[in-house]
Amino acid sequence: MPFRRRPARRRTDGPRGPLAVMASAALALAAALVPLATSASAGAAAAGDTTVTVDANAGLGTVTSTALGANTAVWDAYMNDPGVAPLYRAAGIGALRYPGGSYADLYHWADNTAPGGYVAPGTDFDSFMGTVKASGAQPILIANYGSGTAQEAADWVRYANITKGYGARYWEIGNELYGNGVYGSGWENDTHADKTPDQYAREVESYAAAMKAVDPTVKIGAVLTMPGNWPDGSVAAGDTGDWNHTVLAAVAHDIDFVSVHWYPNTSDGDQSLAAVRQLPGELHEVRDLVDRYAGADSAHIGIAMTEVNSNSGSGAFTSRPNGLFAAEAMMTALENGVFTVDWWDTHNSAGSIGTVGGETDYGDMGMLSNGSCSGGVCEPAVNTPFAPYYGIETLGALSDPGDTMVASAASGSEVSAHAVLRSDGDLGLLLLNRSAGTEHTVDLRYQGFTAGSGAPGVQRWAPGDDGLVDATGTATAGSVNLAPYSVTVLTLHPQSGTGSAAVGAPGTPRTTAVGAHTATLSWPAATGAVDRYEVYEQLGTGIQLLGSSTGTSVTLSNLPPGSRHTVNVLARDQAGRLSRPSAPLTFTTGTPDDSTCTVSYQVTSGWGNGFVSDVVVSNVGSTDIKGWTLTFDWPSAGQSVSSSWNANVTGDGRHVHVTNTDSNAELAPHGGTSATFGFVGANDGANPSPTSFTLNGTVCRTLS
C-alpha cells in the first residue's frame, strides 16, 4: 500500500482469547435436506425481529494460530514499545507482518536501512523479533523484491532461522508489485528494468529456490491482485495475460501461499460494512485460480490476506464503524479460506480529523494511537486502542486456534453472525449489529448443537463500553438483544449428555475425479470406531446429505453440469452420533464431453469493476441449427452485461439470455460454422467465468 506514517487469554467469565462406493441407503437420502433444529427454547414462539441460525455440522475450516494479524513498519517508532506486546496478546493477534507494506521493497534487513524512506530507531529485525516472541505470535516477513536480490533474501533466511533460530516460516516475495507502474499507476519501488508480471514470476522462482536451499521448511508467498479490484484483468501493452494468470501459470508449483490485499475504498463505514459481501466471491475466485494452475498441489497452497482496512489512504479510520468493519471483514476472510488476515496497521499517524457518531475520528489507519496531531487536534496517549483494535479483540474473544468455524446466518440485513465450535465443546457465536440507530432482538436456532439451559457467557462491545466488557446475564441460549453499532460474543455450553461423537473429524476431502454429473471424493480416516461416513452439502444454514460410505471415498451422482458444491465429510460413530465436520471442499462439476455444442468464454480485458468478454458458440452435432438461443447464469450477483455486439444479449438478475442476429443465425453441423459475439460487462466484486451454457435447451461442453 502507499507509504503512511497469545496465550494470555480470558474465558467466559471475561473475554475469551483467539483465535468408494456409495451405500445404497445414501441413494435414498441423497436429496434429503436436514431440517434446522431450534434452540433450547424450542417451544417458545419467536419474539425477535431477526433470527440467527447456526449449523454446527457445516464446517468452514479451522482457526489457525496466525488467523488474526497486524502489520508493523520500520518507520513506526513505537512498534516495539513494551506495552504493545500485551495488547497483541489480549486481542489474540498471532501474526505480525514486517517491515511494513511498500517499505518492504526499499528495506535492507542486514543494516536496517530503506534508502529513500525513513527508518525509526529500534525497529531492526532482532528488535522486531523480540516483540514477536513477547506477543506469542509468528512473523510474516516480506523479502525485498523492489531493490533486493534472491541472495539477500536467502541470507535473511539463514540469519533468522539458522543463526538465530527464530523459526520464521512465512516469507512473501515483495509487496504490491502490480503497483510498479506496469499498469499505469506506480507506487511500489521496483528497480528492475523489466516490470512485467513475467519478470516477477521469474524472480519468485529464483527467490524461492535460494531461500529454500537455506531452509526447506520456509513457506514462500507470491503477490496477487485481489479479483474484482484494480488492476485485476488489466493486460499491459506487450503482455499476453493479466498479473494473476501470468504469475500463477509460472510459479504455482514453486510457492506455498498467495498474498492479496483488500481495501474496499468506500466513502463511509456503512458502505464498508456492506462491501464485505464481496469478499466470499473474491476469495473463491483466488482459490479457483490456484486450483486451475496448481492442480493437485493446490491443496498445499494457502491464501493470506496480508493487508486489510476500509480505505487505502483517506477516510474515517479510528471510530466505531471501522471497528465493526475490522471484525466483519477479518472473520469473513477466515471463513472463506484465508489462513491469516492482517490489519493495516498497528501505528500510523493522524490524518483528516472528523466526527463520526459523536466520536472524534483521527483519520489514522492504525489500531493503536501514536500520539500524533493534525490540524491542531492531537490523538490520545500512545498505544491507546482505537475502534479497529476492539473489533479485532471481539474475534479474539470468539475463538482459539484449533476451533472449528461453522456456518451461521441472520434473517435480517442489519445483523450478521459468525460461529465456532470450540475444542471444549462450547459454541462461540459473534453477533454484529451494523445499524447505527436500531436495536435488534435476535432469536437463536441451532443444528448439530443442543444448548444447555444455563445462561451463556456474554462479552460485548457497544457504544459507551470501554472496550470489550463482560455482559453475562444479558442473554439466554434462545434470545439476545443487540445494541446499535455493537458486537456481542456468546459462549454457549452444550446440554449435558450431548455433543460430538466418540470419533474424530475426518481429514480434509479432495476430489479424485469430477465429471459432468458425478464427483468422486476421498478423505483421510477419522480416529475412533467409525460406523460410516456421510457427505453433506452446505445450503446456507441447512445441509443436504449427498452420499454415504463405510470407507474413505464416495462417488456422488446426479449432480447438474457446471454446478458448484461445498461439502463436508462427517463420521458417524456406532451410537449414531455425528463427529465434527471436516474442513470444507468446494468443487465444480464439468460439462458433457459428448454434447452437440461447444462454448468458449474468454475475458479479454478488465479494469477491476468492468470487463470485455468474447464468446464462441459452435454446433458439433450432425444437424444444422437455424436460429439459436444461448443462456447462462452469472456465478456472482455483482456481474452484469452493459452492451454487446454480434448478438442480442439481455440480463435478468443473474440469468443471461442471448439470441442470434440475422448474420449468424445458422450454425452448420460438425463445427462447420461458429457464432462469435462479445459484450462489455460490469462486476461489483468477483468476476468468475460462467461454468455452464445451454444452446437451444442442450447443455454445451465448455471449452477452457
XYZ file of C-alpha atoms in Angstrom, residues 39-503:
465
model
C -32.658 -23.597 20.361
C -33.196 -24.666 23.932
C -36.401 -22.594 23.944
C -37.858 -24.730 21.161
C -41.442 -24.425 22.361
C -41.437 -20.648 22.565
C -42.778 -18.524 19.738
C -40.240 -16.317 18.012
C -40.190 -12.910 19.685
C -37.309 -11.230 17.904
C -37.179 -9.207 14.714
C -34.220 -11.284 13.455
C -33.438 -14.997 13.545
C -29.858 -16.258 13.596
C -29.303 -19.877 12.654
C -26.140 -21.867 13.310
C -25.297 -25.195 11.666
C -22.540 -26.903 13.621
C -22.409 -29.698 11.011
C -21.388 -27.302 8.222
C -17.686 -26.663 8.757
C -15.870 -23.680 7.283
C -12.347 -24.627 8.351
C -10.087 -24.451 11.372
C -8.908 -21.296 13.093
C -5.128 -21.143 12.679
C -2.600 -19.757 15.139
C -1.869 -16.990 12.606
C -5.528 -16.177 11.930
C -5.514 -12.633 13.330
C -2.574 -10.462 12.383
C -1.285 -6.909 12.253
C 1.207 -5.025 10.131
C 4.235 -3.395 11.722
C 6.500 -0.925 9.948
C 10.096 0.200 10.346
C 9.026 3.853 10.279
C 6.932 3.263 13.414
C 8.977 4.412 16.405
C 6.505 2.739 18.792
C 6.339 -0.694 17.143
C 8.444 -2.324 19.847
C 7.161 -0.426 22.881
C 6.888 -2.772 25.886
C 3.165 -2.031 26.092
C 2.429 -3.251 22.565
C 3.005 -6.983 23.063
C 0.421 -7.303 25.887
C -2.145 -5.562 23.684
C -1.443 -8.006 20.853
C -1.847 -10.892 23.292
C -5.109 -9.555 24.729
C -6.635 -9.258 21.246
C -5.466 -12.724 20.168
C -3.157 -11.392 17.442
C -0.934 -14.274 16.347
C 0.859 -12.892 13.270
C 2.984 -9.765 12.806
C 3.988 -8.641 9.310
C 7.290 -6.797 8.799
C 8.912 -4.498 7.645
C 5.775 -2.655 6.546
C 3.882 -2.626 3.261
C 5.587 -0.771 0.447
C 8.641 -0.162 2.622
C 9.440 -3.847 2.133
C 10.604 -3.055 -1.409
C 13.033 -0.432 -0.057
C 14.233 -2.222 3.056
C 17.558 -3.977 3.565
C 17.425 -6.138 6.652
C 21.170 -6.506 7.319
C 21.778 -2.793 8.018
C 18.184 -1.776 8.806
C 18.011 0.827 6.036
C 15.400 1.872 3.484
C 17.058 4.270 1.010
C 14.556 6.949 0.102
C 12.486 6.288 3.207
C 12.641 6.789 6.977
C 13.603 4.043 9.426
C 12.906 4.760 13.088
C 15.434 3.829 15.778
C 14.915 0.478 17.462
C 12.993 -1.105 14.580
C 15.674 -3.516 13.339
C 14.830 -7.158 12.707
C 16.071 -8.501 16.040
C 14.117 -5.868 17.956
C 11.008 -6.769 15.972
C 11.526 -10.446 16.768
C 11.669 -9.524 20.432
C 8.136 -8.149 20.144
C 7.067 -11.217 18.159
C 8.285 -13.535 20.893
C 6.789 -11.413 23.680
C 3.457 -11.474 21.846
C 3.446 -15.241 21.348
C 2.979 -14.515 17.646
C 4.623 -15.623 14.396
C 6.357 -13.315 11.925
C 5.287 -12.824 8.325
C 8.331 -11.378 6.575
C 8.469 -9.562 3.246
C 11.644 -10.122 1.237
C 12.772 -7.056 -0.701
C 11.902 -7.608 -4.364
C 11.927 -3.987 -5.469
C 15.580 -3.229 -4.796
C 16.830 -6.517 -3.344
C 18.060 -9.851 -4.635
C 17.377 -13.525 -4.132
C 20.739 -13.801 -2.381
C 19.848 -11.035 0.074
C 16.600 -12.846 0.881
C 18.423 -16.177 1.313
C 20.898 -14.508 3.667
C 17.969 -13.192 5.713
C 16.524 -16.704 5.980
C 19.935 -18.004 7.076
C 20.289 -15.331 9.742
C 16.720 -15.686 11.003
C 16.394 -19.458 11.094
C 19.915 -20.894 11.156
C 21.941 -18.306 13.062
C 19.223 -17.050 15.419
C 16.801 -19.979 15.386
C 13.725 -17.778 15.117
C 11.795 -20.345 13.083
C 10.279 -17.759 10.726
C 8.022 -19.759 8.388
C 6.195 -17.260 6.201
C 8.038 -15.164 3.605
C 6.379 -13.022 0.939
C 8.318 -12.003 -2.153
C 7.745 -8.263 -2.274
C 4.665 -6.214 -1.573
C 2.183 -4.791 -4.123
C 4.402 -5.262 -7.199
C 1.470 -4.886 -9.585
C 1.680 -1.251 -8.456
C 5.144 -0.766 -10.001
C 3.777 1.266 -12.906
C 3.280 -1.580 -15.377
C -0.469 -0.787 -15.425
C -0.005 2.984 -15.366
C -0.233 3.755 -11.655
C 3.005 3.242 -9.751
C 3.658 3.496 -6.027
C 5.767 0.384 -5.409
C 9.556 0.646 -5.656
C 10.811 -1.667 -8.433
C 14.273 -1.119 -9.848
C 14.031 -3.958 -12.392
C 14.240 -2.798 -15.999
C 11.530 -5.344 -16.787
C 8.482 -4.642 -14.624
C 6.151 -7.199 -16.185
C 4.384 -9.997 -14.331
C 6.595 -12.421 -16.317
C 9.682 -10.889 -14.704
C 8.130 -11.001 -11.246
C 7.295 -14.691 -11.772
C 10.856 -15.484 -12.870
C 12.234 -13.733 -9.801
C 9.800 -15.506 -7.462
C 11.138 -18.820 -8.763
C 14.683 -17.615 -8.132
C 13.907 -16.303 -4.646
C 12.059 -19.479 -3.683
C 14.925 -21.713 -4.827
C 17.555 -19.672 -2.981
C 15.574 -19.339 0.239
C 14.516 -22.994 0.406
C 18.105 -24.083 -0.262
C 18.902 -22.480 3.097
C 15.819 -23.712 4.966
C 13.496 -26.136 3.146
C 10.766 -25.565 5.753
C 10.071 -21.936 4.863
C 6.788 -21.066 3.159
C 7.101 -18.785 0.145
C 4.295 -16.434 -0.899
C 3.671 -14.683 -4.215
C 1.763 -11.429 -4.624
C -1.580 -11.470 -6.470
C -4.126 -8.765 -7.162
C -7.490 -9.199 -5.458
C -10.122 -10.301 -8.022
C -12.641 -7.576 -8.695
C -10.193 -4.853 -7.675
C -7.844 -2.808 -9.862
C -5.707 -3.931 -11.682
C -7.419 -7.335 -11.856
C -7.925 -8.267 -15.511
C -5.705 -5.473 -16.832
C -3.245 -6.509 -19.544
C -0.297 -4.198 -20.186
C 0.998 -3.489 -23.672
C 3.033 -6.433 -24.932
C 1.829 -8.820 -22.205
C -0.093 -11.983 -23.042
C -2.148 -12.043 -19.839
C -3.020 -10.153 -16.680
C -0.981 -10.252 -13.466
C -2.675 -13.168 -11.697
C -2.856 -15.558 -14.650
C 0.712 -14.786 -15.721
C 2.225 -15.208 -12.265
C 0.322 -18.349 -11.288
C 0.952 -20.048 -14.632
C 4.677 -19.777 -13.872
C 5.021 -20.247 -10.105
C 2.036 -22.329 -8.942
C 4.284 -25.343 -8.224
C 7.028 -23.282 -6.530
C 5.067 -21.404 -3.859
C 3.286 -22.245 -0.618
C 0.806 -19.376 -0.407
C -0.503 -16.362 -2.268
C -0.891 -12.914 -0.764
C -3.749 -10.496 -1.517
C -4.755 -7.126 -0.086
C -8.268 -5.757 0.309
C -9.326 -2.142 0.660
C -12.957 -1.585 -0.452
C -12.251 2.182 -0.560
C -15.781 3.206 0.294
C -16.820 6.646 1.477
C -18.241 5.758 4.891
C -18.458 2.981 7.462
C -21.875 1.674 6.445
C -20.686 1.261 2.855
C -17.557 -0.537 4.100
C -19.650 -2.991 6.085
C -21.877 -3.573 3.060
C -18.820 -4.182 0.873
C -17.843 -7.234 2.941
C -20.458 -9.180 0.953
C -17.947 -9.091 -1.946
C -15.259 -10.962 -0.035
C -16.504 -14.581 -0.291
C -16.778 -14.403 -4.076
C -13.433 -12.678 -4.479
C -11.653 -15.205 -2.271
C -13.375 -18.121 -4.035
C -12.006 -16.741 -7.291
C -8.497 -16.665 -5.811
C -8.873 -20.320 -4.831
C -10.256 -21.215 -8.263
C -7.222 -19.576 -9.893
C -4.844 -21.513 -7.655
C -6.746 -24.760 -8.361
C -6.552 -24.109 -12.100
C -2.792 -23.654 -12.205
C -1.555 -25.758 -9.268
C -3.722 -28.832 -9.803
C -3.006 -31.434 -7.131
C -0.566 -29.021 -5.456
C -3.379 -26.558 -4.766
C -4.319 -28.272 -1.502
C -0.928 -27.224 -0.122
C -1.174 -23.565 -1.160
C -2.729 -21.176 1.332
C -4.287 -17.759 0.926
C -3.060 -14.882 3.070
C -4.792 -11.507 3.213
C -1.798 -9.589 4.448
C -3.383 -6.123 4.381
C -6.952 -5.043 5.058
C -8.568 -1.778 6.047
C -11.685 0.041 4.893
C -9.720 2.531 2.818
C -6.203 2.845 1.433
C -5.434 6.486 2.076
C -8.200 8.747 3.343
C -11.292 8.076 5.395
C -12.737 7.601 8.851
C -10.479 5.008 10.453
C -10.478 5.215 14.254
C -14.213 5.426 15.042
C -16.738 2.660 15.698
C -17.805 1.817 12.099
C -14.235 0.836 11.204
C -14.053 -1.350 14.284
C -17.195 -3.156 13.150
C -15.660 -3.441 9.683
C -12.497 -4.985 11.169
C -14.498 -7.690 12.941
C -16.774 -8.405 9.969
C -14.139 -8.346 7.226
C -11.470 -10.318 9.076
C -13.825 -13.095 10.236
C -15.432 -13.331 6.786
C -11.984 -13.751 5.244
C -11.111 -16.545 7.675
C -14.414 -18.335 6.960
C -13.575 -18.244 3.259
C -10.209 -19.977 3.320
C -7.695 -17.363 4.485
C -5.116 -18.604 6.999
C -4.061 -15.146 8.144
C -5.703 -11.741 7.809
C -3.519 -8.824 8.870
C -4.809 -5.355 9.738
C -3.096 -2.355 8.226
C -1.569 -1.356 10.573
C -0.507 -1.119 14.246
C 0.517 2.554 14.472
C 0.161 5.088 11.691
C -0.454 8.809 12.122
C -3.267 11.313 12.396
C -4.894 12.382 9.148
C -8.106 14.228 8.406
C -9.931 14.922 11.681
C -13.693 14.392 11.690
C -16.633 13.320 13.822
C -18.466 10.009 13.351
C -21.415 9.148 15.581
C -20.291 11.700 18.144
C -16.751 10.258 18.257
C -13.652 12.048 17.077
C -12.113 10.212 14.165
C -8.412 10.926 13.809
C -8.103 9.658 10.220
C -5.408 7.238 11.436
C -5.129 3.801 9.790
C -3.504 2.312 12.897
C -5.228 0.223 15.531
C -3.271 1.965 18.286
C -2.610 5.665 18.747
C 0.863 7.064 18.070
C 0.027 10.360 19.791
C 0.378 12.476 16.654
C -1.538 15.651 15.852
C -3.297 17.021 12.788
C -4.911 20.426 12.292
C -4.326 21.296 15.924
C -6.079 18.151 17.195
C -3.969 15.509 18.932
C -4.597 11.815 19.377
C -4.832 10.266 22.843
C -1.767 8.821 24.535
C 0.479 6.460 22.608
C -0.863 2.884 22.401
C -4.423 3.883 23.287
C -6.606 1.408 21.373
C -8.748 2.699 18.542
C -12.008 1.080 17.394
C -10.359 -1.406 14.968
C -8.397 -2.853 17.883
C -11.614 -3.510 19.788
C -13.184 -5.050 16.672
C -10.240 -7.457 16.404
C -10.439 -8.133 20.146
C -14.014 -9.429 19.690
C -12.629 -12.021 17.240
C -10.049 -12.992 19.823
C -12.910 -13.478 22.256
C -14.767 -15.681 19.781
C -12.223 -18.446 19.193
C -8.897 -20.076 19.897
C -6.558 -21.678 17.365
C -7.857 -25.149 16.564
C -11.528 -24.233 16.907
C -13.820 -25.160 14.002
C -15.598 -22.356 12.163
C -19.185 -23.338 11.294
C -21.933 -21.865 9.152
C -24.281 -19.240 10.522
C -26.636 -16.670 9.032
C -29.077 -13.959 10.035
C -32.518 -13.338 8.563
C -32.150 -9.562 8.658
C -29.770 -7.388 6.661
C -28.586 -5.370 9.652
C -27.344 -8.333 11.716
C -24.514 -10.684 10.824
C -23.331 -13.812 12.601
C -20.160 -15.890 12.865
C -19.776 -19.103 14.874
C -17.152 -21.595 16.035
C -17.204 -24.978 17.736
C -14.599 -24.770 20.433
C -12.313 -27.600 21.386
C -14.014 -27.935 24.795
C -17.450 -28.493 23.187
C -18.765 -24.969 23.683
C -20.238 -22.956 20.827
C -18.935 -19.435 20.283
C -21.266 -17.034 18.478
C -20.443 -13.496 17.379
C -23.370 -11.212 16.516
C -22.815 -7.831 14.876
C -25.478 -5.136 14.646
C -24.479 -2.829 11.801
C -27.336 -0.385 12.322
C -26.304 2.945 13.811
C -29.660 3.575 15.460
C -31.758 0.417 15.725
C -31.601 -2.201 18.470
C -32.336 -5.737 17.267
C -33.757 -8.653 19.222
C -32.378 -11.928 17.884
C -33.863 -15.409 18.215
C -31.212 -18.142 18.150
C -31.607 -21.514 16.430
C -29.120 -24.384 16.170
C -28.445 -27.521 14.117
C -25.883 -30.064 15.296
C -25.639 -28.399 18.701
C -28.001 -28.545 21.657
C -27.599 -25.620 24.003
C -27.886 -26.102 27.743
C -30.476 -24.219 29.751
C -27.964 -22.099 31.632
C -27.221 -18.511 30.716
C -24.432 -18.162 28.175
C -21.319 -16.122 28.786
C -21.568 -12.721 27.120
C -18.887 -10.249 26.064
C -19.965 -7.032 24.381
C -18.510 -4.008 22.654
C -21.253 -1.391 22.312
C -21.379 2.416 22.398
C -20.462 3.511 25.888
C -18.429 0.375 26.635
C -14.772 0.830 27.452
C -13.625 -1.842 25.045
C -14.842 -5.420 25.332
C -16.807 -5.838 28.573
C -18.386 -8.745 30.441
C -22.152 -8.605 29.965
C -23.033 -12.092 31.217
C -26.687 -12.236 32.273
C -27.974 -10.160 29.374
C -28.798 -13.082 27.042
C -30.256 -16.588 27.030
C -29.471 -19.548 24.795
C -32.543 -18.624 22.755
C -32.502 -14.838 22.588
C -30.279 -11.776 22.825
C -30.735 -8.040 22.362
C -28.132 -6.238 20.254
C -27.438 -2.571 20.834
C -26.914 -0.376 17.750
C -23.417 -0.469 16.257
C -22.342 -3.300 18.571
C -20.577 -6.663 18.612
C -21.717 -9.347 21.071
C -19.902 -12.636 21.676
C -21.823 -15.500 23.293
C -20.320 -18.648 24.801
C -22.954 -21.399 24.842
C -22.434 -24.596 26.791
C -23.872 -27.850 25.384
C -26.709 -29.625 27.128
C -25.426 -32.394 29.357
C -25.187 -35.697 27.506
C -24.994 -34.099 24.084
C -22.009 -33.259 21.963
C -19.860 -34.718 19.249
C -19.417 -38.396 18.523
C -16.729 -40.521 20.107
C -14.775 -40.306 16.844
